[in-house]
CSV table of C-alpha atoms in Angstrom, one decimal:
chain,number,residue,atom,x,y,z
S,1419,UNK,CA,6.3,-47.2,28.2
S,1420,UNK,CA,7.7,-45.0,25.3
S,1421,UNK,CA,9.5,-46.6,23.1
S,1422,UNK,CA,11.3,-43.2,21.4
S,1423,UNK,CA,11.8,-39.6,23.4
S,1424,UNK,CA,10.9,-36.2,21.7
S,1425,UNK,CA,15.2,-35.6,22.0
S,1426,UNK,CA,15.5,-38.2,19.2
S,1427,UNK,CA,13.0,-36.4,17.1
S,1428,UNK,CA,14.5,-33.2,17.5
S,1429,UNK,CA,17.4,-34.3,16.3
S,1430,UNK,CA,15.6,-35.8,13.0
S,1431,UNK,CA,14.4,-32.6,13.0
S,1432,UNK,CA,17.4,-30.6,13.0
S,1433,UNK,CA,19.6,-33.1,10.6
S,1434,UNK,CA,16.2,-32.7,8.2
S,1435,UNK,CA,16.1,-29.0,8.4
S,1436,UNK,CA,20.4,-28.6,8.2
S,1437,UNK,CA,21.3,-31.1,5.5
S,1438,UNK,CA,23.3,-32.6,7.0
S,1439,UNK,CA,23.9,-34.9,10.2
S,1440,UNK,CA,27.6,-32.7,11.2
S,1441,UNK,CA,25.0,-29.8,11.1
S,1442,UNK,CA,22.8,-31.2,13.0
S,1443,UNK,CA,25.7,-32.6,16.1
S,1444,UNK,CA,27.2,-29.1,15.7
S,1445,UNK,CA,23.9,-27.3,16.6
S,1446,UNK,CA,22.9,-29.2,19.7
S,1447,UNK,CA,26.3,-29.6,21.1
S,1448,UNK,CA,27.1,-33.2,20.6
S,1449,UNK,CA,29.4,-35.9,18.3
S,1450,UNK,CA,28.3,-36.7,14.6
S,1451,UNK,CA,28.3,-40.1,15.9
S,1452,UNK,CA,26.4,-39.3,18.9
S,1453,UNK,CA,23.4,-38.2,16.6
S,1454,UNK,CA,23.7,-41.3,14.5
S,1455,UNK,CA,23.0,-43.9,16.9
S,1456,UNK,CA,20.4,-41.6,18.6
S,1457,UNK,CA,18.0,-41.9,15.0
S,1458,UNK,CA,19.2,-44.8,15.0
S,1459,UNK,CA,17.8,-45.8,17.4
S,1460,UNK,CA,14.7,-44.1,17.1
S,1461,UNK,CA,13.9,-46.5,13.2
S,1462,UNK,CA,15.1,-49.8,15.3
S,1463,UNK,CA,12.3,-48.8,17.7
S,1464,UNK,CA,9.3,-47.8,15.4
S,1465,UNK,CA,10.1,-50.5,13.3
S,1466,UNK,CA,10.2,-47.5,10.2
S,1467,UNK,CA,13.0,-46.6,8.1
S,1468,UNK,CA,12.6,-42.4,9.0
S,1469,UNK,CA,15.9,-42.1,6.4
S,1470,UNK,CA,17.2,-43.5,3.4
S,1471,UNK,CA,20.7,-41.9,0.9
S,1472,UNK,CA,19.9,-39.9,-2.1
S,1473,UNK,CA,23.4,-39.0,-3.3
S,1474,UNK,CA,25.3,-37.4,-0.2
S,1475,UNK,CA,22.9,-36.3,1.0
S,1476,UNK,CA,20.0,-38.4,3.4
S,1477,UNK,CA,16.3,-37.6,2.9
S,1478,UNK,CA,13.5,-38.5,4.8
S,1479,UNK,CA,11.0,-41.9,3.3
S,1480,UNK,CA,7.5,-41.1,2.9
S,1481,UNK,CA,7.2,-42.9,6.6
S,1482,UNK,CA,9.7,-40.2,8.0
S,1483,UNK,CA,8.3,-37.0,6.2
S,1484,UNK,CA,3.9,-38.2,7.5
S,1485,UNK,CA,6.0,-38.8,11.2
S,1486,UNK,CA,8.0,-36.0,11.0
S,1487,UNK,CA,4.6,-33.5,10.2
S,1488,UNK,CA,2.6,-35.7,13.5
S,1489,UNK,CA,5.6,-34.7,15.4
S,1490,UNK,CA,6.5,-31.2,14.7
S,1491,UNK,CA,3.3,-29.8,16.4
S,1492,UNK,CA,4.7,-32.1,19.8
S,1493,UNK,CA,7.8,-30.6,19.7
S,1494,UNK,CA,6.9,-26.7,19.3
S,1495,UNK,CA,4.7,-27.5,22.1
S,1496,UNK,CA,7.4,-28.4,24.4
S,1497,UNK,CA,9.8,-25.9,23.8
S,1498,UNK,CA,6.6,-23.2,24.6
S,1499,UNK,CA,6.1,-25.9,28.3
S,1500,UNK,CA,10.1,-25.1,28.6
S,1501,UNK,CA,9.8,-21.2,28.2
S,1502,UNK,CA,7.2,-21.0,29.5
S,1503,UNK,CA,8.6,-22.8,32.9
S,1504,UNK,CA,11.6,-20.3,32.1
S,1505,UNK,CA,9.0,-16.9,32.4
S,1506,UNK,CA,7.7,-18.5,36.0
S,1507,UNK,CA,11.3,-19.3,37.3
S,1508,UNK,CA,12.1,-15.8,36.2
S,1509,UNK,CA,8.6,-14.1,38.3
S,1510,UNK,CA,7.7,-12.6,34.7
S,1511,UNK,CA,4.1,-12.3,34.7
S,1512,UNK,CA,2.3,-14.5,32.1
S,1513,UNK,CA,-1.7,-13.5,32.3
S,1514,UNK,CA,-3.1,-10.3,33.2
S,1515,UNK,CA,-6.5,-9.5,33.9
S,1516,UNK,CA,-7.8,-6.3,32.1
S,1517,UNK,CA,-11.4,-5.2,32.8
S,1518,UNK,CA,-13.2,-2.7,30.3
S,1519,UNK,CA,-16.3,-1.1,30.5
S,1520,UNK,CA,-18.2,-1.9,27.6
S,1521,UNK,CA,-19.3,1.6,26.0
S,1522,UNK,CA,-14.9,1.9,25.5
S,1523,UNK,CA,-14.2,1.7,21.3
S,1524,UNK,CA,-13.7,-1.9,20.6
S,1525,UNK,CA,-11.5,-0.8,17.5
S,1526,UNK,CA,-8.7,1.1,20.3
S,1527,UNK,CA,-9.1,-1.9,22.6
S,1528,UNK,CA,-8.6,-4.6,20.3
S,1529,UNK,CA,-5.2,-2.4,18.7
S,1530,UNK,CA,-3.8,-2.4,22.1
S,1531,UNK,CA,-4.2,-5.5,22.6
S,1532,UNK,CA,-2.9,-7.0,19.3
S,1533,UNK,CA,0.2,-5.0,20.4
S,1534,UNK,CA,0.8,-6.0,23.4
S,1535,UNK,CA,0.5,-9.9,21.6
S,1536,UNK,CA,2.8,-8.9,19.9
S,1537,UNK,CA,5.6,-7.9,22.3
S,1538,UNK,CA,4.4,-10.4,25.3
S,1539,UNK,CA,3.8,-13.1,23.3
S,1540,UNK,CA,3.8,-15.5,26.1
S,1541,UNK,CA,1.5,-13.3,28.8
S,1542,UNK,CA,-2.5,-14.6,27.9
S,1543,UNK,CA,-4.6,-11.8,28.9
S,1544,UNK,CA,-8.4,-12.1,30.3
S,1545,UNK,CA,-10.6,-9.7,29.3
S,1546,UNK,CA,-13.8,-9.1,30.7
S,1547,UNK,CA,-16.5,-6.1,29.6
S,1548,UNK,CA,-19.2,-4.8,32.3
S,1549,UNK,CA,-22.0,-2.5,32.3
S,1550,UNK,CA,-21.3,0.4,34.3
S,1551,UNK,CA,-24.0,-1.0,36.8
S,1552,UNK,CA,-22.0,-3.9,37.4
S,1553,UNK,CA,-18.4,-2.8,37.6
S,1554,UNK,CA,-18.4,-3.2,41.4
S,1555,UNK,CA,-17.0,-5.7,41.4
S,1556,UNK,CA,-12.9,-5.6,40.5
S,1557,UNK,CA,-10.8,-6.3,43.0
S,1558,UNK,CA,-9.5,-9.4,40.6
S,1559,UNK,CA,-9.0,-6.8,37.8
S,1560,UNK,CA,-5.1,-5.7,37.4
S,1561,UNK,CA,-6.2,-3.3,35.0
S,1562,UNK,CA,-9.7,-2.0,34.7
S,1563,UNK,CA,-11.2,1.2,32.3
S,1564,UNK,CA,-13.8,2.5,34.0
S,1565,UNK,CA,-16.5,5.7,33.7
S,1566,UNK,CA,-15.2,6.2,38.1
S,1567,UNK,CA,-12.1,7.8,38.3
S,1568,UNK,CA,-11.0,5.7,42.3
S,1569,UNK,CA,-11.9,2.3,42.4
S,1570,UNK,CA,-10.9,-0.1,45.9
S,1571,UNK,CA,-7.9,-1.7,44.5
S,1572,UNK,CA,-5.8,1.8,42.5
S,1573,UNK,CA,-6.7,5.5,42.0
S,1574,UNK,CA,-7.6,6.2,38.1
S,1575,UNK,CA,-6.6,8.6,35.8
S,1576,UNK,CA,-8.7,10.0,33.4
S,1577,UNK,CA,-8.2,8.1,29.7
S,1578,UNK,CA,-10.9,9.8,26.9
S,1579,UNK,CA,-14.3,11.0,26.6
S,1580,UNK,CA,-17.2,8.9,25.1
S,1581,UNK,CA,-19.4,11.0,23.7
S,1582,UNK,CA,-23.2,9.7,23.3
S,1583,UNK,CA,-25.5,11.0,21.2
S,1584,UNK,CA,-29.2,11.3,21.1
S,1585,UNK,CA,-30.4,9.6,17.7
S,1586,UNK,CA,-33.5,7.9,16.3
S,1587,UNK,CA,-33.9,6.2,12.4
S,1588,UNK,CA,-34.2,9.1,9.6
S,1589,UNK,CA,-38.0,7.5,8.8
S,1590,UNK,CA,-38.8,7.3,12.9
S,1591,UNK,CA,-41.5,10.6,13.4
S,1592,UNK,CA,-39.4,12.2,15.9
S,1593,UNK,CA,-37.1,13.1,12.5
S,1594,UNK,CA,-40.0,14.5,10.5
S,1595,UNK,CA,-40.3,17.5,13.3
S,1596,UNK,CA,-40.0,20.8,11.4
S,1597,UNK,CA,-39.3,22.4,14.9
S,1598,UNK,CA,-36.9,21.2,17.4
S,1599,UNK,CA,-38.0,18.3,19.7
S,1600,UNK,CA,-39.5,19.5,22.7
S,1601,UNK,CA,-39.5,17.4,26.0
S,1602,UNK,CA,-43.8,16.7,25.5
S,1603,UNK,CA,-42.9,15.3,21.8
S,1604,UNK,CA,-40.1,13.4,23.2
S,1605,UNK,CA,-41.9,12.0,25.7
S,1606,UNK,CA,-44.6,11.0,22.8
S,1607,UNK,CA,-41.9,8.0,22.2
S,1608,UNK,CA,-40.6,5.4,24.3
S,1609,UNK,CA,-36.4,6.1,25.2
S,1610,UNK,CA,-34.0,3.5,24.6
S,1611,UNK,CA,-31.7,2.8,27.3
S,1612,UNK,CA,-28.5,0.9,28.7
S,1613,UNK,CA,-29.1,-1.6,31.5
S,1614,UNK,CA,-26.8,0.6,34.0
S,1615,UNK,CA,-27.2,3.7,32.1
S,1616,UNK,CA,-30.4,5.1,32.5
S,1617,UNK,CA,-31.4,8.7,32.1
S,1618,UNK,CA,-29.9,11.3,33.6
S,1619,UNK,CA,-31.5,13.9,35.4
S,1620,UNK,CA,-30.1,16.3,33.0
S,1621,UNK,CA,-31.3,14.4,29.5
S,1622,UNK,CA,-33.9,15.8,27.8
S,1623,UNK,CA,-38.0,14.1,28.7
S,1624,UNK,CA,-35.6,12.1,31.2
S,1625,UNK,CA,-38.6,13.6,33.8
S,1626,UNK,CA,-41.4,12.7,31.4
S,1627,UNK,CA,-40.5,9.5,28.8
S,1628,UNK,CA,-40.8,6.2,29.0
S,1629,UNK,CA,-37.6,4.2,29.5
S,1630,UNK,CA,-37.5,0.6,27.5
S,1631,UNK,CA,-34.1,-0.5,29.0
S,1632,UNK,CA,-31.1,-3.1,27.3
S,1633,UNK,CA,-28.9,-5.3,28.7
S,1634,UNK,CA,-26.1,-4.9,26.1
S,1635,UNK,CA,-24.9,-1.7,23.8
S,1636,UNK,CA,-25.6,-3.9,20.8
S,1637,UNK,CA,-28.9,-4.4,22.0
S,1638,UNK,CA,-29.9,-1.0,22.2
S,1639,UNK,CA,-28.9,0.2,19.2
S,1640,UNK,CA,-30.5,-2.8,17.5
S,1641,UNK,CA,-34.0,-1.1,18.6
S,1642,UNK,CA,-33.2,2.2,18.1
S,1643,UNK,CA,-32.2,1.0,14.4
S,1644,UNK,CA,-35.3,-1.6,14.0
S,1645,UNK,CA,-37.8,2.3,15.3
S,1646,UNK,CA,-38.4,0.6,18.7
S,1647,UNK,CA,-37.7,3.7,20.1
S,1648,UNK,CA,-35.0,7.1,20.4
S,1649,UNK,CA,-32.1,6.7,22.6
S,1650,UNK,CA,-28.6,8.1,23.5
S,1651,UNK,CA,-26.1,5.9,21.5
S,1652,UNK,CA,-22.0,6.2,22.0
S,1653,UNK,CA,-21.3,7.6,19.1
S,1654,UNK,CA,-18.1,5.5,18.6
S,1655,UNK,CA,-20.7,2.1,18.0
S,1656,UNK,CA,-22.7,3.5,16.1
S,1657,UNK,CA,-20.9,5.9,13.5
S,1658,UNK,CA,-21.6,3.9,10.5
S,1659,UNK,CA,-25.4,3.5,10.9
S,1660,UNK,CA,-24.8,7.7,11.1
S,1661,UNK,CA,-22.6,7.9,7.9
S,1662,UNK,CA,-25.0,5.7,5.4
S,1663,UNK,CA,-27.7,8.0,7.2
S,1664,UNK,CA,-29.7,5.1,8.3
S,1665,UNK,CA,-29.6,6.8,12.0
S,1666,UNK,CA,-29.9,10.2,12.5
S,1667,UNK,CA,-29.1,13.1,15.4
S,1668,UNK,CA,-32.1,14.2,17.1
S,1669,UNK,CA,-32.9,18.1,16.6
S,1670,UNK,CA,-33.5,19.1,20.1
S,1671,UNK,CA,-33.7,21.5,21.5
S,1672,UNK,CA,-30.9,21.5,23.9
S,1673,UNK,CA,-27.5,18.9,24.7
S,1674,UNK,CA,-27.7,16.9,21.5
S,1675,UNK,CA,-24.8,15.2,22.9
S,1676,UNK,CA,-22.8,14.8,26.2
S,1677,UNK,CA,-19.7,13.1,27.6
S,1678,UNK,CA,-19.1,10.2,29.0
S,1679,UNK,CA,-14.7,10.1,31.0
S,1680,UNK,CA,-13.0,6.9,31.1
S,1681,UNK,CA,-10.5,6.0,33.3
S,1682,UNK,CA,-7.2,3.9,33.5
S,1683,UNK,CA,-7.2,2.2,36.9
S,1684,UNK,CA,-4.1,0.3,37.8
S,1685,UNK,CA,-4.5,-2.5,41.0
S,1686,UNK,CA,-2.4,-1.2,43.9
S,1687,UNK,CA,1.1,-2.4,44.1
S,1688,UNK,CA,1.3,-3.6,40.4
S,1689,UNK,CA,4.3,-2.5,38.2
S,1690,UNK,CA,6.3,-5.0,36.3
S,1691,UNK,CA,7.2,-4.9,32.3
S,1692,UNK,CA,4.2,-6.1,31.1
S,1693,UNK,CA,1.4,-4.5,33.3
S,1694,UNK,CA,3.4,-0.8,32.0
S,1695,UNK,CA,3.2,-1.8,28.0
S,1696,UNK,CA,-0.6,-2.3,28.5
S,1697,UNK,CA,-1.0,0.5,30.2
S,1698,UNK,CA,1.3,3.0,27.6
S,1699,UNK,CA,-1.0,0.7,24.7
S,1700,UNK,CA,-4.6,1.4,25.8
S,1701,UNK,CA,-3.3,5.6,26.2
S,1702,UNK,CA,-1.7,5.5,23.1
S,1703,UNK,CA,-4.6,3.8,20.2
S,1704,UNK,CA,-7.1,6.2,19.6
């Protein structure tokens, strides 16, 4: 059985924070004698002196400083526990499930999540990133950012377009061609594809090229940077490579750029304050 209580440690912290027994008593709606009794009982049960007089003030002993330093995180956790219980009692959401397609810009995503955390510090966001081909299992997500407009769990609105560009390394043989690239010339080299986003019928050379498929955007980008082949990559994710000249847009005969729409989908029947905040931030952060 515990010898001390959190209430006693809280009173000790208040006395040190406010500088006197009287102020601590006022802040905790107690009598000064009640504060003094509880702190005397705390020290008696521990067998350690935590406080000592210093002029007109009461200060921590070295042992008291060590003990209070160790107990403060416990007090903080307990405050959070009680705050969480209050949220549950009031029916406030404590978790949001967010699912986004991997092509959604990371800077925009993290900017929205940061602002959401500042506005709703007691609501956790569980983020899941999916490839287009794997995004059919979305029933458990409250908010989704996906390429398709309509889902079984809700109806979406257009959010933004993601531009894909045809690129290759600046030293790749395709970049040395003097003329615009025909389908036959492109077909001589592997087309780097992202799983679930294989070459579309209207992509130049899609009917002819050998397609090498990679499971993530990051590995597909690395493959193109390493000159394994050329590929259609999201422009936002390769802007640093384009800026420093590592990757260059290919001189295609037609269609060097294509747009893939992303839609914001909200689960049916949900309309609480946290959800509204998150969807607003996802729309705003650009």
